[in-house]
mmCIF file of C-alpha atoms and ligand atoms in Angstrom:
data_model
loop_
_atom_site.group_PDB
_atom_site.id
_atom_site.type_symbol
_atom_site.label_atom_id
_atom_site.label_comp_id
_atom_site.label_asym_id
_atom_site.label_seq_id
_atom_site.Cartn_x
_atom_site.Cartn_y
_atom_site.Cartn_z
ATOM 1 C CA SER A 1 92.377 106.922 130.437
ATOM 2 C CA LYS A 2 93.344 103.871 128.360
ATOM 3 C CA LYS A 3 96.420 101.771 129.024
ATOM 4 C CA PRO A 4 99.127 102.333 126.359
ATOM 5 C CA VAL A 5 99.517 99.721 123.641
ATOM 6 C CA ARG A 6 102.817 98.758 122.055
ATOM 7 C CA VAL A 7 103.281 99.415 118.354
ATOM 8 C CA ALA A 8 106.373 98.047 116.602
ATOM 9 C CA VAL A 9 107.414 99.509 113.252
ATOM 10 C CA THR A 10 110.281 98.129 111.164
ATOM 11 C CA GLY A 11 112.177 100.138 108.575
ATOM 12 C CA ALA A 12 111.249 103.038 110.824
ATOM 13 C CA ALA A 13 113.799 105.444 109.316
ATOM 14 C CA GLY A 14 112.655 104.793 105.755
ATOM 15 C CA GLN A 15 110.350 106.809 103.524
ATOM 16 C CA ILE A 16 107.132 105.058 104.498
ATOM 17 C CA GLY A 17 108.173 105.119 108.139
ATOM 18 C CA TYR A 18 108.526 108.886 107.935
ATOM 19 C CA ALA A 19 104.985 109.230 106.592
ATOM 20 C CA LEU A 20 103.583 106.686 109.052
ATOM 21 C CA LEU A 21 104.957 107.301 112.537
ATOM 22 C CA PHE A 22 103.551 110.789 113.025
ATOM 23 C CA ARG A 23 100.060 109.650 112.122
ATOM 24 C CA ILE A 24 100.188 106.607 114.402
ATOM 25 C CA THR A 25 101.306 108.839 117.228
ATOM 26 C CA SER A 26 98.659 111.492 116.608
ATOM 27 C CA GLY A 27 95.992 108.836 117.088
ATOM 28 C CA GLU A 28 94.853 108.320 113.522
ATOM 29 C CA MET A 29 95.437 104.569 113.649
ATOM 30 C CA LEU A 30 94.115 103.420 117.009
ATOM 31 C CA GLY A 31 92.026 106.375 118.107
ATOM 32 C CA LYS A 32 92.524 109.777 119.688
ATOM 33 C CA ASP A 33 92.148 108.261 123.162
ATOM 34 C CA GLN A 34 94.686 105.440 122.760
ATOM 35 C CA PRO A 35 98.224 106.117 124.065
ATOM 36 C CA VAL A 36 100.997 104.280 122.227
ATOM 37 C CA ILE A 37 104.520 103.103 122.971
ATOM 38 C CA LEU A 38 106.591 103.019 119.769
ATOM 39 C CA GLN A 39 109.116 100.197 119.406
ATOM 40 C CA LEU A 40 111.123 101.149 116.344
ATOM 41 C CA LEU A 41 113.364 98.748 114.455
ATOM 42 C CA GLU A 42 116.052 99.613 111.955
ATOM 43 C CA ILE A 43 118.999 97.642 110.663
ATOM 44 C CA PRO A 44 121.884 97.798 113.179
ATOM 45 C CA ASP A 45 123.999 99.770 110.700
ATOM 46 C CA GLU A 46 125.250 103.026 112.260
ATOM 47 C CA LYS A 47 123.818 105.250 109.561
ATOM 48 C CA ALA A 48 120.325 103.767 109.809
ATOM 49 C CA GLN A 49 120.334 103.966 113.609
ATOM 50 C CA LYS A 50 121.445 107.599 113.433
ATOM 51 C CA ALA A 51 118.661 108.418 110.969
ATOM 52 C CA LEU A 52 116.204 106.691 113.299
ATOM 53 C CA LYS A 53 117.404 108.906 116.174
ATOM 54 C CA GLY A 54 116.640 111.913 113.980
ATOM 55 C CA VAL A 55 113.075 110.740 113.359
ATOM 56 C CA MET A 56 112.645 110.172 117.094
ATOM 57 C CA MET A 57 113.831 113.714 117.799
ATOM 58 C CA GLU A 58 111.076 114.981 115.511
ATOM 59 C CA LEU A 59 108.501 112.748 117.176
ATOM 60 C CA GLU A 60 109.546 114.234 120.536
ATOM 61 C CA ASP A 61 109.197 117.722 119.087
ATOM 62 C CA CYS A 62 105.583 117.078 118.138
ATOM 63 C CA ALA A 63 104.833 116.768 121.864
ATOM 64 C CA PHE A 64 102.101 114.258 121.011
ATOM 65 C CA PRO A 65 99.875 113.735 124.063
ATOM 66 C CA LEU A 66 99.423 110.073 123.070
ATOM 67 C CA LEU A 67 103.138 109.201 122.926
ATOM 68 C CA ALA A 68 103.645 107.191 126.103
ATOM 69 C CA GLY A 69 107.115 105.883 125.258
ATOM 70 C CA MET A 70 109.526 105.330 122.399
ATOM 71 C CA GLU A 71 112.427 102.927 121.867
ATOM 72 C CA ALA A 72 115.028 102.410 119.118
ATOM 73 C CA HIS A 73 116.082 98.849 118.330
ATOM 74 C CA GLY A 74 118.517 97.054 116.050
ATOM 75 C CA ASP A 75 117.225 93.568 116.821
ATOM 76 C CA ALA A 76 113.728 92.151 116.248
ATOM 77 C CA ASN A 77 113.964 90.077 119.435
ATOM 78 C CA THR A 78 113.899 93.219 121.540
ATOM 79 C CA ALA A 79 111.852 95.399 119.177
ATOM 80 C CA PHE A 80 108.888 93.002 119.211
ATOM 81 C CA LYS A 81 108.818 92.410 122.979
ATOM 82 C CA ASP A 82 105.170 92.333 124.121
ATOM 83 C CA THR A 83 104.103 94.261 121.035
ATOM 84 C CA ASP A 84 100.360 94.475 120.340
ATOM 85 C CA TYR A 85 100.679 95.730 116.753
ATOM 86 C CA ALA A 86 103.562 95.145 114.358
ATOM 87 C CA LEU A 87 103.896 97.038 111.080
ATOM 88 C CA LEU A 88 106.603 95.330 109.054
ATOM 89 C CA VAL A 89 107.631 98.013 106.588
ATOM 90 C CA GLY A 90 111.367 97.449 106.197
ATOM 91 C CA ALA A 91 112.320 95.098 103.383
ATOM 92 C CA ARG A 92 115.216 94.608 101.027
ATOM 93 C CA PRO A 93 114.698 96.674 97.866
ATOM 94 C CA ARG A 94 115.728 95.240 94.530
ATOM 95 C CA GLY A 95 119.320 96.316 93.856
ATOM 96 C CA PRO A 96 120.987 96.721 90.445
ATOM 97 C CA GLY A 97 121.354 93.361 88.713
ATOM 98 C CA MET A 98 119.343 91.608 91.404
ATOM 99 C CA GLU A 99 116.991 88.944 90.127
ATOM 100 C CA ARG A 100 113.548 88.233 91.498
ATOM 101 C CA LYS A 101 114.733 85.064 93.202
ATOM 102 C CA ASP A 102 117.577 86.940 94.930
ATOM 103 C CA LEU A 103 115.076 89.497 96.162
ATOM 104 C CA LEU A 104 112.792 86.739 97.427
ATOM 105 C CA ALA A 105 115.674 85.029 99.197
ATOM 106 C CA ALA A 106 116.951 88.226 100.840
ATOM 107 C CA ASN A 107 113.471 89.022 102.113
ATOM 108 C CA ALA A 108 112.818 85.443 103.159
ATOM 109 C CA GLN A 109 115.757 85.750 105.513
ATOM 110 C CA ILE A 110 114.448 89.011 107.036
ATOM 111 C CA PHE A 111 110.879 87.740 107.451
ATOM 112 C CA THR A 112 111.871 84.322 108.791
ATOM 113 C CA ALA A 113 113.873 86.057 111.509
ATOM 114 C CA GLN A 114 111.075 88.524 112.234
ATOM 115 C CA GLY A 115 108.433 85.779 112.341
ATOM 116 C CA LYS A 116 110.549 83.835 114.822
ATOM 117 C CA ALA A 117 111.047 86.939 116.931
ATOM 118 C CA LEU A 118 107.299 87.659 116.972
ATOM 119 C CA ASN A 119 106.689 84.036 117.897
ATOM 120 C CA ALA A 120 109.116 84.285 120.792
ATOM 121 C CA VAL A 121 108.393 87.666 122.350
ATOM 122 C CA ALA A 122 105.307 89.465 120.979
ATOM 123 C CA SER A 123 101.911 89.666 122.661
ATOM 124 C CA ARG A 124 99.939 86.477 121.953
ATOM 125 C CA ASN A 125 97.319 88.684 120.291
ATOM 126 C CA VAL A 126 99.748 90.680 118.183
ATOM 127 C CA ARG A 127 98.268 91.979 114.935
ATOM 128 C CA VAL A 128 100.837 91.938 112.166
ATOM 129 C CA LEU A 129 100.653 93.930 108.922
ATOM 130 C CA VAL A 130 103.325 93.369 106.283
ATOM 131 C CA VAL A 131 103.942 96.333 103.964
ATOM 132 C CA GLY A 132 107.473 95.528 102.740
ATOM 133 C CA ASN A 133 107.479 93.875 99.323
ATOM 134 C CA PRO A 134 106.779 91.250 98.165
ATOM 135 C CA ALA A 135 104.218 91.863 100.908
ATOM 136 C CA ASN A 136 102.004 88.775 100.562
ATOM 137 C CA THR A 137 104.915 86.378 100.435
ATOM 138 C CA ASN A 138 106.754 88.147 103.244
ATOM 139 C CA ALA A 139 103.621 87.867 105.387
ATOM 140 C CA TYR A 140 103.327 84.172 104.489
ATOM 141 C CA ILE A 141 106.945 83.608 105.551
ATOM 142 C CA ALA A 142 106.468 85.452 108.847
ATOM 143 C CA MET A 143 103.298 83.460 109.559
ATOM 144 C CA LYS A 144 105.031 80.151 108.794
ATOM 145 C CA SER A 145 107.917 81.151 111.065
ATOM 146 C CA ALA A 146 105.592 81.823 114.018
ATOM 147 C CA PRO A 147 103.863 78.496 114.734
ATOM 148 C CA ASP A 148 102.761 79.498 118.253
ATOM 149 C CA LEU A 149 100.793 82.513 117.047
ATOM 150 C CA SER A 150 97.408 82.281 115.376
ATOM 151 C CA ARG A 151 97.554 82.371 111.552
ATOM 152 C CA LYS A 152 94.800 84.971 111.682
ATOM 153 C CA ASN A 153 97.204 87.463 113.234
ATOM 154 C CA PHE A 154 99.261 87.795 110.025
ATOM 155 C CA THR A 155 98.090 90.017 107.178
ATOM 156 C CA ALA A 156 99.505 91.694 104.074
ATOM 157 C CA MET A 157 98.667 95.149 102.763
ATOM 158 C CA LEU A 158 96.248 95.248 99.816
ATOM 159 C CA ARG A 159 94.619 98.419 101.059
ATOM 160 C CA LEU A 160 96.627 100.707 98.796
ATOM 161 C CA ASP A 161 95.287 98.807 95.769
ATOM 162 C CA HIS A 162 91.795 99.060 97.274
ATOM 163 C CA ASN A 163 92.117 102.816 97.825
ATOM 164 C CA ARG A 164 93.590 103.355 94.360
ATOM 165 C CA ALA A 165 90.640 101.482 92.849
ATOM 166 C CA LEU A 166 88.175 103.567 94.885
ATOM 167 C CA SER A 167 89.705 106.790 93.605
ATOM 168 C CA GLN A 168 89.568 105.624 89.975
ATOM 169 C CA ILE A 169 85.895 104.638 90.309
ATOM 170 C CA ALA A 170 85.113 107.953 91.983
ATOM 171 C CA ALA A 171 86.759 109.820 89.101
ATOM 172 C CA LYS A 172 84.963 107.738 86.483
ATOM 173 C CA THR A 173 81.510 108.145 88.030
ATOM 174 C CA GLY A 174 81.934 111.656 89.405
ATOM 175 C CA LYS A 175 80.812 110.449 92.847
ATOM 176 C CA PRO A 176 82.700 110.943 96.129
ATOM 177 C CA VAL A 177 84.952 108.053 97.248
ATOM 178 C CA SER A 178 83.098 107.953 100.548
ATOM 179 C CA SER A 179 79.899 106.921 98.749
ATOM 180 C CA ILE A 180 81.426 103.760 97.227
ATOM 181 C CA GLU A 181 80.895 100.470 99.041
ATOM 182 C CA LYS A 182 81.480 96.770 98.396
ATOM 183 C CA LEU A 183 84.640 96.981 96.373
ATOM 184 C CA ALA A 184 86.854 93.883 96.404
ATOM 185 C CA VAL A 185 90.515 93.419 95.471
ATOM 186 C CA TRP A 186 91.655 89.838 95.000
ATOM 187 C CA GLY A 187 95.104 88.329 95.164
ATOM 188 C CA ASN A 188 98.671 89.564 95.261
ATOM 189 C CA HIS A 189 99.817 93.126 95.959
ATOM 190 C CA SER A 190 101.350 93.377 92.508
ATOM 191 C CA PRO A 191 100.161 94.420 89.053
ATOM 192 C CA THR A 192 98.306 91.074 88.861
ATOM 193 C CA MET A 193 95.871 92.062 91.644
ATOM 194 C CA TYR A 194 92.237 91.996 90.507
ATOM 195 C CA ALA A 195 90.203 95.035 91.527
ATOM 196 C CA ASP A 196 86.572 93.986 91.189
ATOM 197 C CA TYR A 197 83.669 96.465 91.208
ATOM 198 C CA ARG A 198 80.998 93.966 90.129
ATOM 199 C CA PHE A 199 79.394 94.126 93.593
ATOM 200 C CA ALA A 200 80.140 97.774 94.300
ATOM 201 C CA THR A 201 77.416 100.294 95.050
ATOM 202 C CA ILE A 202 77.220 104.079 95.204
ATOM 203 C CA GLU A 203 74.491 105.405 97.474
ATOM 204 C CA GLY A 204 73.016 101.926 97.297
ATOM 205 C CA GLN A 205 72.890 101.830 93.480
ATOM 206 C CA PRO A 206 75.009 99.227 91.628
ATOM 207 C CA VAL A 207 78.189 100.708 90.095
ATOM 208 C CA LYS A 208 78.527 98.252 87.210
ATOM 209 C CA PRO A 209 75.576 99.488 85.126
ATOM 210 C CA LEU A 210 76.561 103.058 86.006
ATOM 211 C CA ILE A 211 79.951 102.534 84.358
ATOM 212 C CA ASN A 212 78.691 99.990 81.824
ATOM 213 C CA ASP A 213 81.989 99.810 79.971
ATOM 214 C CA GLU A 214 83.826 96.457 79.944
ATOM 215 C CA GLU A 215 86.575 97.904 77.749
ATOM 216 C CA TRP A 216 87.256 100.577 80.380
ATOM 217 C CA ASN A 217 87.406 97.884 83.047
ATOM 218 C CA LYS A 218 89.904 95.763 81.115
ATOM 219 C CA ASN A 219 91.963 98.350 79.283
ATOM 220 C CA VAL A 220 91.929 101.387 81.562
ATOM 221 C CA PHE A 221 90.812 100.637 85.120
ATOM 222 C CA LEU A 222 92.747 97.453 85.860
ATOM 223 C CA PRO A 223 96.025 98.584 84.232
ATOM 224 C CA THR A 224 95.780 102.022 85.897
ATOM 225 C CA VAL A 225 95.332 100.538 89.369
ATOM 226 C CA GLY A 226 97.906 97.796 88.724
ATOM 227 C CA LYS A 227 100.613 100.146 87.477
ATOM 228 C CA ARG A 228 99.880 103.095 89.736
ATOM 229 C CA GLY A 229 103.046 102.603 91.816
ATOM 230 C CA ALA A 230 105.240 102.790 88.713
ATOM 231 C CA ALA A 231 103.333 105.856 87.454
ATOM 232 C CA ILE A 232 104.013 107.663 90.730
ATOM 233 C CA ILE A 233 107.718 106.825 90.642
ATOM 234 C CA GLU A 234 107.788 108.144 87.072
ATOM 235 C CA ALA A 235 106.040 111.395 88.038
ATOM 236 C CA ARG A 236 107.571 112.083 91.434
ATOM 237 C CA GLY A 237 110.989 110.518 91.058
ATOM 238 C CA LEU A 238 110.297 108.740 94.353
ATOM 239 C CA SER A 239 107.975 105.913 95.347
ATOM 240 C CA SER A 240 104.488 106.367 96.725
ATOM 241 C CA ALA A 241 105.405 106.475 100.403
ATOM 242 C CA ALA A 242 102.678 108.743 101.795
ATOM 243 C CA SER A 243 99.805 106.842 100.197
ATOM 244 C CA ALA A 244 101.370 103.536 101.266
ATOM 245 C CA ALA A 245 101.607 104.824 104.845
ATOM 246 C CA ASN A 246 98.011 106.034 104.641
ATOM 247 C CA ALA A 247 96.871 102.595 103.500
ATOM 248 C CA ALA A 248 98.734 100.974 106.405
ATOM 249 C CA ILE A 249 96.912 103.306 108.821
ATOM 250 C CA ASP A 250 93.563 102.456 107.190
ATOM 251 C CA HIS A 251 94.263 98.698 107.359
ATOM 252 C CA MET A 252 95.243 98.682 111.038
ATOM 253 C CA ARG A 253 92.522 101.145 112.100
ATOM 254 C CA ASP A 254 89.800 99.115 110.445
ATOM 255 C CA TRP A 255 91.159 95.839 111.829
ATOM 256 C CA ALA A 256 91.365 97.224 115.357
ATOM 257 C CA LEU A 257 88.264 99.406 115.441
ATOM 258 C CA GLY A 258 85.870 97.679 113.013
ATOM 259 C CA THR A 259 84.282 98.557 109.669
ATOM 260 C CA LYS A 260 80.615 98.527 110.784
ATOM 261 C CA GLY A 261 79.667 96.151 107.982
ATOM 262 C CA LYS A 262 81.635 97.930 105.240
ATOM 263 C CA TRP A 263 83.927 95.893 103.022
ATOM 264 C CA VAL A 264 87.639 96.574 102.941
ATOM 265 C CA THR A 265 90.446 94.545 101.384
ATOM 266 C CA MET A 266 93.056 92.701 103.444
ATOM 267 C CA GLY A 267 95.652 90.109 102.462
ATOM 268 C CA VAL A 268 94.910 87.184 104.791
ATOM 269 C CA PRO A 269 95.730 83.469 104.887
ATOM 270 C CA SER A 270 93.146 81.481 102.965
ATOM 271 C CA ASN A 271 91.145 78.725 104.604
ATOM 272 C CA GLY A 272 90.081 77.578 101.163
ATOM 273 C CA GLU A 273 87.638 80.425 100.427
ATOM 274 C CA TYR A 274 86.943 80.804 96.696
ATOM 275 C CA GLY A 275 89.111 77.783 95.933
ATOM 276 C CA ILE A 276 92.354 79.439 97.059
ATOM 277 C CA PRO A 277 94.591 76.802 98.688
ATOM 278 C CA LYS A 278 94.935 76.993 102.462
ATOM 279 C CA ASP A 279 97.551 79.416 103.831
ATOM 280 C CA VAL A 280 98.050 81.348 100.595
ATOM 281 C CA MET A 281 98.200 85.005 101.702
ATOM 282 C CA PHE A 282 95.486 86.355 99.426
ATOM 283 C CA GLY A 283 93.695 89.666 99.024
ATOM 284 C CA TYR A 284 90.013 89.202 99.940
ATOM 285 C CA PRO A 285 87.095 91.488 100.687
ATOM 286 C CA VAL A 286 86.568 91.410 104.459
ATOM 287 C CA THR A 287 84.503 93.032 107.156
ATOM 288 C CA THR A 288 85.890 93.496 110.663
ATOM 289 C CA GLU A 289 84.361 93.540 114.116
ATOM 290 C CA ASN A 290 85.801 93.296 117.652
ATOM 291 C CA GLY A 291 89.361 93.102 116.325
ATOM 292 C CA GLU A 292 88.654 90.164 113.991
ATOM 293 C CA TYR A 293 88.262 90.133 110.226
ATOM 294 C CA LYS A 294 85.817 87.954 108.351
ATOM 295 C CA ILE A 295 86.164 87.103 104.662
ATOM 296 C CA VAL A 296 83.057 88.046 102.658
ATOM 297 C CA GLU A 297 81.814 84.716 101.328
ATOM 298 C CA GLY A 298 79.347 83.537 98.720
ATOM 299 C CA LEU A 299 80.195 86.044 95.974
ATOM 300 C CA GLU A 300 79.661 84.803 92.470
ATOM 301 C CA ILE A 301 82.858 84.504 90.432
ATOM 302 C CA ASP A 302 82.242 84.843 86.678
ATOM 303 C CA ALA A 303 84.581 83.560 83.950
ATOM 304 C CA PHE A 304 86.553 86.799 83.554
ATOM 305 C CA SER A 305 87.007 87.146 87.317
ATOM 306 C CA GLN A 306 88.067 83.515 87.644
ATOM 307 C CA GLU A 307 90.681 84.039 84.966
ATOM 308 C CA ARG A 308 92.082 87.076 86.815
ATOM 309 C CA ILE A 309 92.014 85.289 90.168
ATOM 310 C CA ASN A 310 93.842 82.302 88.665
ATOM 311 C CA LEU A 311 96.524 84.600 87.271
ATOM 312 C CA THR A 312 97.267 86.395 90.530
ATOM 313 C CA LEU A 313 97.103 83.089 92.439
ATOM 314 C CA LYS A 314 99.621 81.539 90.061
ATOM 315 C CA GLU A 315 102.048 84.398 90.665
ATOM 316 C CA LEU A 316 101.654 84.070 94.430
ATOM 317 C CA GLN A 317 102.172 80.322 94.345
ATOM 318 C CA GLU A 318 105.336 80.779 92.296
ATOM 319 C CA GLU A 319 106.641 83.252 94.867
ATOM 320 C CA GLN A 320 105.785 80.894 97.707
ATOM 321 C CA ASP A 321 107.357 77.924 95.907
ATOM 322 C CA GLY A 322 110.484 80.052 95.467
ATOM 323 C CA VAL A 323 110.954 80.382 99.220
ATOM 324 C CA LYS A 324 109.702 76.975 100.382
ATOM 325 C CA HIS A 325 113.195 75.534 100.800
ATOM 326 C CA LEU A 326 114.113 78.439 103.103
ATOM 327 C CA LEU A 327 111.297 77.882 105.597
HETATM 328 P P1 NDP B 1 110.228 102.566 101.823
HETATM 329 O O1 NDP B 1 109.913 103.007 103.186
HETATM 330 O O2 NDP B 1 109.882 103.458 100.692
HETATM 331 O O3 NDP B 1 109.563 101.148 101.503
HETATM 332 C C1 NDP B 1 109.630 100.072 102.425
HETATM 333 C C2 NDP B 1 108.999 98.847 101.825
HETATM 334 O O4 NDP B 1 107.621 99.057 101.577
HETATM 335 C C3 NDP B 1 109.607 98.392 100.516
HETATM 336 O O5 NDP B 1 109.703 96.984 100.533
HETATM 337 C C4 NDP B 1 108.588 98.843 99.518
HETATM 338 O O6 NDP B 1 108.548 98.011 98.385
HETATM 339 C C5 NDP B 1 107.325 98.611 100.291
HETATM 340 N N1 NDP B 1 106.119 99.213 99.724
HETATM 341 C C6 NDP B 1 104.883 98.666 99.761
HETATM 342 N N2 NDP B 1 104.004 99.409 99.150
HETATM 343 C C7 NDP B 1 104.654 100.475 98.700
HETATM 344 C C8 NDP B 1 104.269 101.603 97.948
HETATM 345 N N3 NDP B 1 103.057 101.818 97.554
HETATM 346 N N4 NDP B 1 105.188 102.522 97.678
HETATM 347 C C9 NDP B 1 106.430 102.351 98.077
HETATM 348 N N5 NDP B 1 106.861 101.290 98.762
HETATM 349 C C10 NDP B 1 105.981 100.354 99.060
HETATM 350 O O7 NDP B 1 111.757 102.188 101.691
HETATM 351 P P2 NDP B 1 113.051 102.897 102.248
HETATM 352 O O8 NDP B 1 114.188 102.287 101.521
HETATM 353 O O9 NDP B 1 112.890 104.370 102.318
HETATM 354 O O10 NDP B 1 113.095 102.427 103.747
HETATM 355 C C11 NDP B 1 113.214 101.105 104.136
HETATM 356 C C12 NDP B 1 113.881 101.076 105.462
HETATM 357 O O11 NDP B 1 113.815 99.757 105.914
HETATM 358 C C13 NDP B 1 115.349 101.479 105.426
HETATM 359 O O12 NDP B 1 115.548 102.466 106.416
HETATM 360 C C14 NDP B 1 116.082 100.190 105.770
HETATM 361 O O13 NDP B 1 117.238 100.429 106.569
HETATM 362 C C15 NDP B 1 115.034 99.460 106.539
HETATM 363 N N6 NDP B 1 115.121 98.016 106.615
HETATM 364 C C16 NDP B 1 114.847 97.522 107.827
HETATM 365 C C17 NDP B 1 114.886 96.183 108.049
HETATM 366 C C18 NDP B 1 114.612 95.739 109.426
HETATM 367 O O14 NDP B 1 114.014 96.478 110.182
HETATM 368 N N7 NDP B 1 115.042 94.560 109.785
HETATM 369 C C19 NDP B 1 115.198 95.247 106.983
HETATM 370 C C20 NDP B 1 115.426 95.860 105.712
HETATM 371 C C21 NDP B 1 115.373 97.209 105.539
HETATM 372 P P3 NDP B 1 109.398 98.295 97.053
HETATM 373 O O15 NDP B 1 110.795 97.868 97.345
HETATM 374 O O16 NDP B 1 108.684 97.430 96.059
HETATM 375 O O17 NDP B 1 109.288 99.760 96.771
#
């Protein structure tokens, strides 16, 4: 049987953590034959650590055959020791009266410390996914704080936007989500993201002529996908934790196990693709193979798409400028 791998999860006692840990441990992320050791991080606060203990009691009570070990931590420098996968979910939520720059600064502090800890103690091949918001900028900060690790090992979660876009296209066309391929989501995990079905196909047929409705694209599709998180809070009274956890599972599974040529969306550091400045943590269509992602290149960017890409890039650059002095 396979040797266990180490999976670190931060914010492990939070909402997303609760929807995530049981699925990791049942084998939905890394495969039904891959034992895992969970290295769970929560803030050192007594209440959070106690809640984490409660989650761990439930994990024990699932008697998962793949759970090869489990640890609770209050410090990233121990939580990330030798970790092969790190899911950075915990982040500072916006409090009452808190401005965007305060939020950025509070998170910059968390992700600088976590990047340094990964740099110091994680496996040299650690694969990092940042879920905590602002996810792209937090991932950028962690990457910049870990100079000894490859830039390619740091990613941000755009997969929820990708999955939301898939479900909207499926509803519009009346086709199953599983039949849709070659969808791309560009940019920041925020309402400025640009979900782009110009290249998408259903059973090999192009989606664009099937929908053939530019007004729907602009006035229904993009706003629906962009504001879906707020719509769920409005309906449920709580944020979209289960679908966020599901997207994190999808992202890591596809990164680790490969997409067999299918496109998925990941937030990854640019090397200049599509004119995005180097290191900007940008949502791109990618394929993955042997544990590596590859950005899909050579796609034509029309005027409308360029406008949308410029908008989401501008927002990301403003976020990154806002934390530059802290790095
Ligand atoms: P959640 O588990 O609901 O959310 C965690 C983070 O994921 C937030 O930044 C949230 O952003 C983000 N997120 C990304 N996509 C989504 C989505 N689709 N829907 C909802 N959230 C999304 O938060 P909780 O408050 O329940 O739990 C967070 C936990 O993290 C707490 O237990 C806290 O103690 C811990 N924490 C741990 C830290 C650490 O380990 N060092 C540091 C800070 C906090 P948004 O705010 O925009 O909703």
